[in-house]
Amino acid sequence: MSKRYIVVGGVAGGASAAARIRRIDEKADIQIYDKGPNISFSNCCLPNYFSNEVESIEDLILYNPEEFKASFNLSAKVRHEVTKILADEHKVVVKNLETGEEYEDHYDKLILSPGANAIVPKSIKNVDADNVFIVKNVHDVRKIDAFFKENDVNNVVVVGGGFIGVEMVENLRESGKEVTLIELDKQIMKPLDYDMVQMLHKELYDHGVNLVLGDALAEVCEDKVILCSGKEIETQAVILAIGVTPDVKFAVDSGVELGETGGILVDHNFRTNLKDVYAVGDAIETFNSITKKKTRLPLAGPAQRQARSAADHIFGRFVQNKGVIGSSCIRVFGLNAASTGLNEKACKENNINYGVALVIPMDKVKLMPNPNPMHFKLIYEVPTGKILGAQAISKGDATRGVNVIATMITMNGTLEDLKELELCYAPPFGTAKTEVNFASLTALNVLNGEYKQVPMEKVRELVENKEYIIDVRGKEAYEKGHVKGAINIPIDEVRDRYEEIPKDRPIYVYCRTSWDSYYVLRALKGLGFEDVTNIQGSFLQLSYNEYFNDKTTDRESILTGYNFE
């Protein structure tokens, strides 16, 4: 007699687990229950409907129950909520949300993938108003779309600067709507460090988004919102994208244990404390494979891998649970951003001694059409050189180098490993040394004491202290904008003018991307200058940071002008 498998939740984790069970056992009796109106839909593409990048709401649904039955020979019931697990009896209690009928269903193995609920703070006055929405599933998209059309909505406030919030902002703005983004933190996209994310802030500003940072939503009115600061913003609709919490109430009520983060506690094989009950996806607690700390990671990729592992373990196959490192990416209008592993903030929170290499090579050979700067930040452990994380932002493919670093982290790679990594090269695709090679070489030079660098956040202090700063770019670039007080000695004039430079005080050098300034640093060291330091990120990165500073603070800029070219 075939065994019966019940899966709670039919999106990334649940659908993947059910499909994997079917691939292993053609005779398995598989039942999916999902309390929502759809299964197997593309969560990640939900925002893209609003810009017409996804043309139809129906396109968001990958499989309906009938198609699931035809393709995988399993039963999937929507609008059916599992309200309780009767673990001793190997049964679940199911409620048909259409009819109100309740019944029991038997299982041999049960996989929980209930996902997460959107956070809707009750502290926000009128948060349950008809013009306030979340974006969790296709049903939510239908509701928002209908409201927009019925009310001719042109002005929208989005609350939350994470993935869903930023993606909603981009797609709503691309559709021609006036959009405000409100984020309580001082930056959007927390996986990125503050210095890197300024490029995304500028991109939002440049595309007409009203970006409000360091403030929160306090009250929703019919035609406006009121922030905690007292500021009022006119709007016709509000999208909440503040975050999510695991959907675990029914599981807890049934005796399933939670971990310290509030997610379902599972062992390395994704088993809960209840016999024959597994859990995967957004609702579970996992661990960061670098810090070893408990965490939750509501992303589709980890959910699908966990689902496969749980199904494999059910059938006695080997499972290797390596935890998560948090690889992610996003498009923000014309820029693409990606990150993996630890950022600087995480290193500090975990008392990790770390170093940073920030390089800005081109994403392809300059002779090729449309070459773009690749802002690439590599984070490594000191003194071991173990690779801890990376971030990249570019108009080109920001994911390619970050994916390499994700692989290196998983394989416990070091800077020496990265330096020798042989990657594909042809002029249309990249440069002979890729951004990851450049970053490893830069990091090794600093780690081995070959030269010194100073982070860009220290440049204001250098300017205020009237330190000796050299701009090694050409005269034309210097005149368009430079660090206040910097002396212009172009790279091709340094060897003829080095006697102008004092030897009795520290020297700081910068160029557009830290490339030419590194060569000047080497030349000056060879000419007898002992205390020479390169400014990390150089003028291009400084321009982004000072642009944001000018937009959000009253501080005087340390630059005479910007240059984003």
Coordinates of C-alpha atoms in Angstrom, one line a residue:
M1 CA 0.0 0.0 0.0
S2 CA 1.4 3.4 -1.0
K3 CA 2.3 5.9 1.8
R4 CA 0.4 9.2 2.2
Y5 CA 2.3 12.4 2.3
I6 CA 0.6 15.7 3.3
V7 CA 2.2 19.0 2.5
V8 CA 1.0 22.2 4.2
G9 CA 1.6 25.1 1.8
G10 CA 1.8 25.0 -1.9
V11 CA 4.3 27.7 -3.0
A12 CA 8.1 27.5 -3.1
G13 CA 8.9 25.0 -0.3
G14 CA 5.7 23.0 -0.3
A15 CA 5.3 22.6 -4.1
S16 CA 9.0 21.7 -4.4
A17 CA 8.7 19.1 -1.6
A18 CA 5.7 17.5 -3.2
A19 CA 7.3 17.4 -6.7
R20 CA 10.4 15.9 -5.3
I21 CA 8.4 13.1 -3.5
R22 CA 6.7 12.4 -6.8
R23 CA 10.0 12.1 -8.6
I24 CA 11.3 9.6 -6.1
D25 CA 8.1 7.6 -5.7
E26 CA 5.7 7.4 -8.6
K27 CA 3.1 5.5 -6.4
A28 CA 3.2 7.9 -3.5
D29 CA -0.2 9.4 -2.4
I30 CA 0.5 13.1 -2.1
Q31 CA -1.9 15.8 -0.9
I32 CA -1.2 19.6 -0.8
Y33 CA -3.3 21.9 1.4
D34 CA -3.0 25.7 1.0
K35 CA -5.3 28.2 2.7
G36 CA -4.7 30.7 -0.1
P37 CA -6.6 30.9 -3.4
N38 CA -3.6 29.8 -5.5
I39 CA -0.6 27.4 -5.3
S40 CA 2.7 27.5 -7.2
F41 CA 2.7 31.1 -8.0
S42 CA 5.8 33.4 -8.5
N43 CA 6.1 35.4 -5.3
C44 CA 9.1 37.2 -6.6
C45 CA 7.3 38.4 -9.7
L46 CA 4.3 39.9 -8.0
P47 CA 5.6 43.5 -8.1
N48 CA 6.4 43.2 -11.8
Y49 CA 2.7 43.1 -12.8
F50 CA 2.3 46.7 -11.8
S51 CA 4.7 47.9 -14.5
N52 CA 3.2 45.5 -17.1
E53 CA 6.5 43.7 -17.2
V54 CA 4.3 40.7 -16.3
E55 CA 1.4 41.4 -18.6
S56 CA -1.4 39.4 -16.9
I57 CA -2.1 38.5 -13.3
E58 CA -2.8 35.0 -14.5
D59 CA 0.7 34.7 -15.8
L60 CA 1.9 34.9 -12.1
I61 CA 0.3 31.5 -11.5
L62 CA 2.7 28.8 -12.6
Y63 CA 0.3 25.8 -11.9
N64 CA -3.3 25.6 -10.9
P65 CA -4.5 22.5 -9.0
E66 CA -5.7 20.9 -12.2
E67 CA -2.3 21.4 -13.9
F68 CA -0.5 20.1 -10.8
K69 CA -2.6 17.0 -11.0
A70 CA -1.9 16.5 -14.7
S71 CA 1.8 17.1 -14.4
F72 CA 2.6 15.5 -11.1
N73 CA -0.3 13.2 -10.4
L74 CA -1.0 14.7 -7.0
S75 CA -3.9 16.5 -5.3
A76 CA -3.7 20.1 -4.4
K77 CA -6.5 21.8 -2.6
V78 CA -6.7 25.6 -2.2
R79 CA -8.7 27.5 0.3
H80 CA -8.2 24.6 2.6
E81 CA -6.5 25.4 5.9
V82 CA -4.7 22.9 8.2
T83 CA -5.8 24.1 11.6
K84 CA -4.2 21.4 13.8
I85 CA -1.8 18.5 13.8
L86 CA -2.9 15.4 15.7
A87 CA 0.6 14.0 15.9
D88 CA -0.2 10.9 18.0
E89 CA -2.8 9.9 15.5
H90 CA -0.8 10.9 12.4
K91 CA -3.7 13.1 11.3
V92 CA -4.3 16.8 10.5
V93 CA -7.5 18.8 10.9
V94 CA -8.5 20.6 7.7
K95 CA -11.0 23.4 7.3
N96 CA -12.6 24.1 3.9
L97 CA -12.6 27.9 3.9
E98 CA -15.3 28.0 1.2
T99 CA -17.9 25.9 3.0
G100 CA -16.7 26.0 6.7
E101 CA -16.6 22.1 6.7
E102 CA -13.9 20.5 8.9
Y103 CA -12.5 17.0 8.6
E104 CA -9.5 14.9 9.5
D105 CA -6.9 13.5 7.1
H106 CA -4.3 10.8 7.7
Y107 CA -0.6 11.1 6.8
D108 CA 2.4 8.9 7.0
K109 CA 4.7 11.9 6.7
L110 CA 3.8 15.5 7.0
I111 CA 5.8 18.5 5.6
L112 CA 5.0 22.0 6.9
S113 CA 5.8 24.9 4.5
P114 CA 3.2 27.5 5.7
G115 CA 5.4 30.5 4.8
A116 CA 5.1 33.8 6.5
N117 CA 2.7 36.6 7.3
A118 CA 3.2 40.2 6.4
I119 CA 3.8 42.5 9.4
V120 CA 0.9 44.9 9.8
P121 CA 1.6 47.0 13.0
K122 CA -1.5 47.7 15.0
S123 CA 0.3 50.8 16.3
I124 CA -0.4 52.5 13.0
K125 CA -3.7 54.3 13.2
N126 CA -6.3 53.2 10.6
V127 CA -3.9 50.5 9.3
D128 CA -7.0 48.4 8.4
A129 CA -8.3 51.1 6.1
D130 CA -9.6 50.0 2.6
N131 CA -6.6 51.8 0.9
V132 CA -3.9 49.9 2.8
F133 CA -2.5 46.7 1.2
I134 CA 0.1 44.0 1.6
V135 CA 1.8 42.1 -1.2
K136 CA 2.0 38.4 -0.3
N137 CA 0.2 36.5 -3.0
V138 CA -1.7 36.8 -6.3
H139 CA -4.9 37.6 -4.4
D140 CA -3.3 40.7 -3.0
V141 CA -2.2 41.8 -6.5
R142 CA -5.8 41.4 -7.7
K143 CA -7.1 43.6 -4.8
I144 CA -4.5 46.3 -5.4
D145 CA -5.0 46.3 -9.1
A146 CA -8.8 46.6 -8.7
F147 CA -8.5 49.4 -6.2
F148 CA -6.1 51.3 -8.4
K149 CA -8.4 51.0 -11.4
E150 CA -11.6 51.8 -9.6
N151 CA -10.1 54.9 -7.9
D152 CA -7.8 56.1 -10.6
V153 CA -4.9 55.9 -8.2
N154 CA -1.8 57.9 -9.2
N155 CA -0.2 58.6 -5.9
V156 CA 1.1 55.7 -3.7
V157 CA 3.1 55.4 -0.5
V158 CA 5.2 52.3 0.0
V159 CA 6.3 51.5 3.6
G160 CA 9.5 49.4 3.9
G161 CA 12.8 49.5 2.0
G162 CA 13.4 45.8 1.7
F163 CA 13.1 43.6 -1.4
I164 CA 9.3 43.8 -1.9
G165 CA 9.1 47.5 -1.0
V166 CA 11.8 48.6 -3.4
E167 CA 10.5 46.3 -6.1
M168 CA 7.0 47.7 -5.7
V169 CA 8.4 51.3 -5.8
E170 CA 10.3 50.6 -9.0
N171 CA 7.4 49.0 -10.8
L172 CA 4.8 51.5 -9.6
R173 CA 7.1 54.3 -10.7
E174 CA 7.7 52.7 -14.1
S175 CA 3.9 52.7 -14.6
G176 CA 3.9 56.4 -14.2
K177 CA 2.6 56.8 -10.7
E178 CA 3.9 59.2 -8.1
V179 CA 5.6 57.1 -5.4
T180 CA 7.0 57.8 -1.9
L181 CA 9.1 55.2 -0.1
I182 CA 9.2 55.4 3.7
E183 CA 11.9 53.5 5.6
L184 CA 12.5 53.7 9.3
D185 CA 16.3 52.9 9.0
K186 CA 18.8 55.3 7.5
Q187 CA 19.1 53.2 4.4
I188 CA 17.1 50.8 2.2
M189 CA 18.3 47.2 1.4
K190 CA 19.9 46.2 4.7
P191 CA 22.1 43.4 3.1
L192 CA 24.1 46.2 1.6
D193 CA 26.5 48.4 3.5
Y194 CA 25.8 52.1 3.9
D195 CA 28.6 53.2 1.6
M196 CA 27.3 50.9 -1.2
V197 CA 23.6 51.6 -0.9
Q198 CA 24.0 55.3 -1.7
M199 CA 24.1 54.4 -5.4
L200 CA 20.6 52.9 -5.0
H201 CA 19.4 55.9 -3.1
K202 CA 20.6 58.2 -5.9
E203 CA 18.9 55.9 -8.5
L204 CA 15.6 56.3 -6.6
Y205 CA 16.0 60.1 -6.5
D206 CA 17.0 60.3 -10.1
H207 CA 13.8 58.4 -11.1
G208 CA 11.5 60.8 -9.2
V209 CA 10.9 58.7 -6.1
N210 CA 10.2 60.6 -2.9
L211 CA 12.6 58.8 -0.6
V212 CA 12.0 59.3 3.2
L213 CA 14.5 57.7 5.5
G214 CA 14.7 57.6 9.3
D215 CA 10.9 58.0 9.7
A216 CA 7.9 55.7 10.1
L217 CA 4.2 55.6 9.3
A218 CA 2.0 56.7 12.2
E219 CA -1.5 57.2 10.7
V220 CA -3.3 56.5 7.5
C221 CA -6.0 59.0 6.3
E222 CA -8.2 58.9 3.2
D223 CA -6.0 61.2 1.2
K224 CA -2.7 61.3 3.1
V225 CA -0.4 59.6 5.6
I226 CA 1.0 61.1 8.7
L227 CA 4.6 60.1 9.8
C228 CA 6.0 59.8 13.3
S229 CA 7.9 63.0 12.6
G230 CA 4.6 64.8 12.0
K231 CA 5.3 65.1 8.3
E232 CA 2.3 64.6 6.0
I233 CA 2.4 63.0 2.6
E234 CA -0.5 63.1 0.1
T235 CA -1.5 59.6 -1.2
Q236 CA -4.4 57.5 -2.4
A237 CA -3.0 54.1 -1.4
V238 CA -0.5 52.6 1.0
I239 CA 1.5 49.4 0.4
L240 CA 2.9 47.8 3.6
A241 CA 6.2 46.0 3.0
I242 CA 7.7 46.2 6.4
G243 CA 8.6 42.5 6.8
V244 CA 7.3 39.1 7.6
T245 CA 6.8 36.8 10.6
P246 CA 6.6 33.0 10.4
D247 CA 3.0 31.6 10.0
V248 CA 3.3 29.1 12.8
K249 CA 0.3 29.5 15.1
F250 CA -1.4 26.3 14.1
A251 CA 1.9 24.4 14.5
V252 CA 2.6 25.8 17.9
D253 CA -1.0 25.0 19.0
S254 CA -0.3 21.4 17.9
G255 CA 2.9 21.1 20.0
V256 CA 5.6 22.0 17.4
E257 CA 8.5 23.7 19.1
L258 CA 9.9 27.1 18.0
G259 CA 13.5 28.2 18.0
E260 CA 15.0 31.3 19.5
T261 CA 14.2 33.4 16.4
G262 CA 10.5 32.5 16.4
G263 CA 10.8 30.0 13.5
I264 CA 9.9 26.3 13.7
L265 CA 12.8 24.4 15.3
V266 CA 14.2 21.7 13.0
D267 CA 17.1 19.4 13.1
H268 CA 19.8 19.0 10.4
N269 CA 17.3 16.8 8.4
F270 CA 14.5 19.4 8.7
R271 CA 12.5 17.3 11.2
T272 CA 10.5 19.0 13.9
N273 CA 10.1 17.7 17.4
L274 CA 6.9 15.8 16.3
K275 CA 7.4 12.3 14.9
D276 CA 7.2 12.2 11.1
V277 CA 6.7 15.9 10.8
Y278 CA 9.1 18.0 8.8
A279 CA 9.3 21.8 8.1
V280 CA 10.9 24.0 5.5
G281 CA 10.9 27.5 4.0
D282 CA 10.1 30.9 5.5
A283 CA 8.6 29.5 8.7
I284 CA 11.7 27.6 9.9
E285 CA 14.7 28.6 11.9
T286 CA 18.0 27.8 10.2
F287 CA 21.6 29.0 10.9
N288 CA 24.1 31.2 9.3
S289 CA 26.9 29.0 8.1
I290 CA 29.5 31.7 8.7
T291 CA 28.6 33.0 12.2
K292 CA 26.8 29.7 13.2
K293 CA 24.0 31.9 14.8
K294 CA 20.4 31.0 14.4
T295 CA 18.5 33.0 11.8
R296 CA 15.5 33.0 9.5
L297 CA 15.8 33.6 5.8
P298 CA 12.5 34.1 3.9
L299 CA 13.9 33.5 0.3
A300 CA 12.7 31.1 -2.4
G301 CA 16.1 29.6 -3.1
P302 CA 16.8 28.3 0.4
A303 CA 13.2 27.1 0.7
Q304 CA 13.5 25.0 -2.5
R305 CA 16.8 23.4 -1.4
Q306 CA 15.3 22.7 2.1
A307 CA 12.3 21.1 0.5
R308 CA 14.4 18.8 -1.6
S309 CA 16.5 17.8 1.4
A310 CA 13.4 17.0 3.6
A311 CA 11.9 14.9 0.9
D312 CA 15.3 13.1 0.4
H313 CA 15.6 12.3 4.1
I314 CA 12.1 10.9 4.1
F315 CA 13.3 8.3 1.6
G316 CA 16.6 7.6 3.5
R317 CA 18.8 9.6 1.2
F318 CA 21.9 11.5 2.5
V319 CA 21.2 15.2 3.5
Q320 CA 23.9 17.8 4.1
N321 CA 22.5 20.9 5.8
K322 CA 25.0 23.7 5.5
G323 CA 22.8 26.5 6.7
V324 CA 22.5 29.7 4.7
I325 CA 24.7 32.6 3.8
G326 CA 22.0 35.0 2.5
S327 CA 22.7 35.4 -1.2
S328 CA 20.3 37.9 -2.8
C329 CA 20.0 40.4 -5.6
I330 CA 17.7 43.2 -6.8
R331 CA 17.2 45.5 -9.7
V332 CA 16.5 49.2 -9.0
F333 CA 15.7 50.9 -12.2
G334 CA 18.9 51.0 -14.2
L335 CA 21.1 49.5 -11.5
N336 CA 21.6 45.9 -10.4
A337 CA 22.7 45.0 -6.9
A338 CA 23.8 41.7 -5.3
S339 CA 25.2 40.6 -2.0
T340 CA 26.2 37.4 -0.2
G341 CA 27.6 36.4 3.2
L342 CA 28.4 39.0 5.8
N343 CA 28.5 42.8 5.4
E344 CA 30.5 45.1 7.6
K345 CA 27.6 45.6 10.1
A346 CA 27.3 41.9 10.6
C347 CA 31.1 41.5 11.1
K348 CA 31.0 44.2 13.8
E349 CA 27.9 42.6 15.5
N350 CA 29.7 39.3 15.7
N351 CA 33.1 40.7 16.8
I352 CA 34.8 39.5 13.7
N353 CA 38.2 41.1 12.8
Y354 CA 37.7 41.9 9.1
G355 CA 39.1 43.8 6.2
V356 CA 37.5 45.4 3.1
A357 CA 38.6 45.6 -0.5
L358 CA 36.5 48.0 -2.7
V359 CA 37.3 48.0 -6.4
I360 CA 35.6 49.6 -9.4
P361 CA 36.8 47.9 -12.6
M362 CA 34.7 48.0 -15.8
D363 CA 32.3 45.1 -16.3
K364 CA 33.8 44.5 -19.8
V365 CA 36.7 45.6 -21.9
K366 CA 36.3 49.3 -22.6
L367 CA 36.5 48.8 -26.3
M368 CA 33.3 46.9 -26.2
P369 CA 29.9 48.7 -26.5
N370 CA 28.3 49.9 -23.2
P371 CA 31.0 49.2 -20.6
N372 CA 30.0 50.1 -17.1
P373 CA 31.7 50.5 -13.7
M374 CA 31.4 47.5 -11.5
H375 CA 31.4 48.6 -7.8
F376 CA 32.6 45.5 -6.0
K377 CA 33.2 45.2 -2.3
L378 CA 34.9 42.1 -0.8
I379 CA 34.9 41.4 2.9
Y380 CA 37.5 39.0 4.4
E381 CA 38.7 37.8 7.8
V382 CA 41.9 39.2 9.3
P383 CA 44.4 37.6 9.5
T384 CA 43.3 34.4 7.9
G385 CA 42.1 35.9 4.6
K386 CA 39.0 33.7 4.8
I387 CA 36.3 35.2 2.5
L388 CA 33.2 36.4 4.4
G389 CA 31.1 38.3 2.0
A390 CA 30.7 40.5 -1.1
Q391 CA 28.5 43.2 -2.5
A392 CA 28.2 44.5 -6.1
I393 CA 26.3 47.3 -7.9
S394 CA 26.5 48.0 -11.6
K395 CA 24.4 48.7 -14.6
G396 CA 25.7 45.4 -15.8
D397 CA 25.5 41.9 -14.2
A398 CA 26.1 42.5 -10.6
T399 CA 25.4 38.9 -9.7
R400 CA 28.2 37.2 -11.6
G401 CA 31.1 38.1 -9.1
V402 CA 28.9 37.8 -6.1
N403 CA 27.9 34.3 -7.1
V404 CA 31.5 33.4 -7.4
I405 CA 32.0 34.7 -3.8
A406 CA 29.0 32.8 -2.6
T407 CA 30.6 29.6 -4.0
M408 CA 33.9 30.4 -2.4
I409 CA 32.3 31.0 1.0
T410 CA 30.5 27.7 0.8
M411 CA 33.8 26.0 0.0
N412 CA 35.6 27.9 2.8
G413 CA 37.7 29.7 0.3
T414 CA 40.4 32.3 1.1
L415 CA 41.9 35.3 -0.7
E416 CA 44.7 33.1 -2.0
D417 CA 42.1 30.7 -3.5
L418 CA 40.3 33.7 -5.1
K419 CA 43.5 35.1 -6.5
E420 CA 44.2 32.0 -8.5
L421 CA 40.6 31.4 -9.6
E422 CA 40.4 30.9 -13.3
L423 CA 37.3 32.4 -14.8
C424 CA 35.9 32.8 -18.3
Y425 CA 37.1 35.8 -20.3
A426 CA 36.3 37.4 -23.6
P427 CA 36.0 41.2 -24.2
P428 CA 32.2 41.2 -24.6
F429 CA 31.8 39.4 -21.2
G430 CA 34.3 40.9 -18.9
T431 CA 38.0 41.6 -18.4
A432 CA 40.9 39.3 -18.2
K433 CA 41.1 39.9 -14.4
T434 CA 37.5 40.0 -13.2
E435 CA 36.2 42.1 -10.3
V436 CA 36.7 39.1 -7.9
N437 CA 40.4 38.7 -9.0
F438 CA 41.0 42.5 -8.6
A439 CA 39.4 42.5 -5.2
S440 CA 41.4 39.5 -4.0
L441 CA 44.7 41.2 -5.1
T442 CA 43.8 44.4 -3.4
A443 CA 42.8 42.6 -0.2
L444 CA 46.1 40.6 -0.2
N445 CA 48.1 43.8 -0.7
V446 CA 46.5 45.3 2.3
L447 CA 46.5 42.1 4.4
N448 CA 50.2 41.6 3.7
G449 CA 51.1 45.2 4.4
E450 CA 52.0 46.1 0.8
Y451 CA 50.1 49.4 1.1
K452 CA 47.6 51.3 3.3
Q453 CA 44.1 52.4 2.5
V454 CA 41.6 54.6 4.3
P455 CA 37.8 54.2 4.0
M456 CA 35.8 56.9 2.3
E457 CA 33.9 57.8 5.5
K458 CA 37.2 59.0 6.9
V459 CA 37.8 61.5 4.1
R460 CA 35.7 64.3 5.8
E461 CA 38.1 64.0 8.8
L462 CA 41.1 64.3 6.5
V463 CA 39.6 67.4 4.9
E464 CA 38.8 69.0 8.2
N465 CA 42.3 68.3 9.5
K466 CA 43.7 69.8 6.3
E467 CA 45.7 66.7 5.5
Y468 CA 47.8 66.6 2.3
I469 CA 45.6 65.0 -0.4
I470 CA 46.6 64.5 -4.0
D471 CA 44.0 64.1 -6.8
V472 CA 45.9 62.2 -9.6
R473 CA 43.2 62.6 -12.2
G474 CA 43.5 64.8 -15.2
K475 CA 43.0 68.6 -14.9
E476 CA 39.6 68.5 -16.7
A477 CA 38.2 65.9 -14.3
Y478 CA 39.7 67.8 -11.3
E479 CA 38.0 71.0 -12.3
K480 CA 34.6 69.4 -12.7
G481 CA 34.8 68.3 -9.1
H482 CA 37.3 67.3 -6.4
V483 CA 37.9 66.8 -2.7
K484 CA 38.2 70.2 -1.1
G485 CA 41.8 71.1 -0.5
A486 CA 43.2 68.4 -2.7
I487 CA 46.2 69.2 -4.9
N488 CA 46.0 68.1 -8.5
I489 CA 49.0 66.2 -9.7
P490 CA 47.9 64.0 -12.6
I491 CA 49.4 60.5 -12.7
D492 CA 51.5 61.2 -15.8
E493 CA 53.1 64.2 -14.0
V494 CA 53.9 62.6 -10.7
R495 CA 57.5 61.6 -11.6
D496 CA 58.2 65.1 -12.8
R497 CA 56.6 66.9 -9.9
Y498 CA 57.2 64.7 -6.9
E499 CA 59.6 67.2 -5.3
E500 CA 56.5 69.4 -4.7
I501 CA 55.2 66.8 -2.3
P502 CA 56.2 67.1 1.3
K503 CA 58.0 64.1 2.8
D504 CA 57.5 65.1 6.4
R505 CA 53.7 64.4 6.6
P506 CA 51.2 61.7 5.6
I507 CA 50.1 61.7 2.0
Y508 CA 46.7 60.6 0.8
V509 CA 46.0 59.9 -2.9
Y510 CA 42.8 59.3 -4.9
C511 CA 41.7 59.1 -8.5
R512 CA 38.3 58.1 -10.0
T513 CA 38.3 54.4 -9.0
S514 CA 41.5 53.9 -6.8
W515 CA 43.3 52.3 -9.8
D516 CA 45.6 55.2 -10.9
S517 CA 46.0 56.3 -7.3
Y518 CA 47.4 52.9 -6.4
Y519 CA 50.0 53.2 -9.2
V520 CA 50.9 56.7 -7.9
L521 CA 51.2 55.3 -4.3
R522 CA 53.6 52.7 -5.6
A523 CA 55.6 55.3 -7.5
L524 CA 55.8 57.6 -4.5
K525 CA 56.9 54.7 -2.2
G526 CA 59.6 54.0 -4.7
L527 CA 60.7 57.6 -4.7
G528 CA 61.2 57.6 -1.0
F529 CA 57.8 58.6 0.4
E530 CA 57.1 56.3 3.4
D531 CA 53.6 57.4 4.6
V532 CA 51.3 57.2 1.6
T533 CA 47.7 56.0 1.9
N534 CA 45.2 55.3 -0.9
I535 CA 41.6 56.5 -0.4
Q536 CA 39.3 53.5 -0.9
G537 CA 36.6 53.8 -3.5
S538 CA 38.0 57.2 -4.6
F539 CA 36.1 60.0 -6.3
L540 CA 33.4 58.0 -8.0
Q541 CA 32.3 56.4 -4.8
L542 CA 32.7 59.6 -2.9
S543 CA 30.4 61.3 -5.3
Y544 CA 27.6 58.9 -4.5
N545 CA 28.1 59.3 -0.8
E546 CA 28.3 63.1 -0.8
Y547 CA 25.3 63.4 -3.2
F548 CA 23.2 61.5 -0.6
N549 CA 24.7 63.6 2.2
D550 CA 23.7 66.8 0.5
K551 CA 20.1 65.4 0.0
T552 CA 19.6 64.3 3.6
T553 CA 21.8 66.5 5.9
D554 CA 22.8 70.1 6.5
R555 CA 26.5 69.2 6.4
E556 CA 28.6 71.1 3.9
S557 CA 29.9 68.8 1.2
I558 CA 33.6 67.9 1.2
L559 CA 33.5 67.9 -2.7
T560 CA 33.4 70.9 -5.0
G561 CA 31.3 68.9 -7.5
Y562 CA 30.2 65.4 -8.4
N563 CA 31.2 63.0 -11.2
F564 CA 29.2 59.9 -11.7
E565 CA 30.6 59.1 -15.2

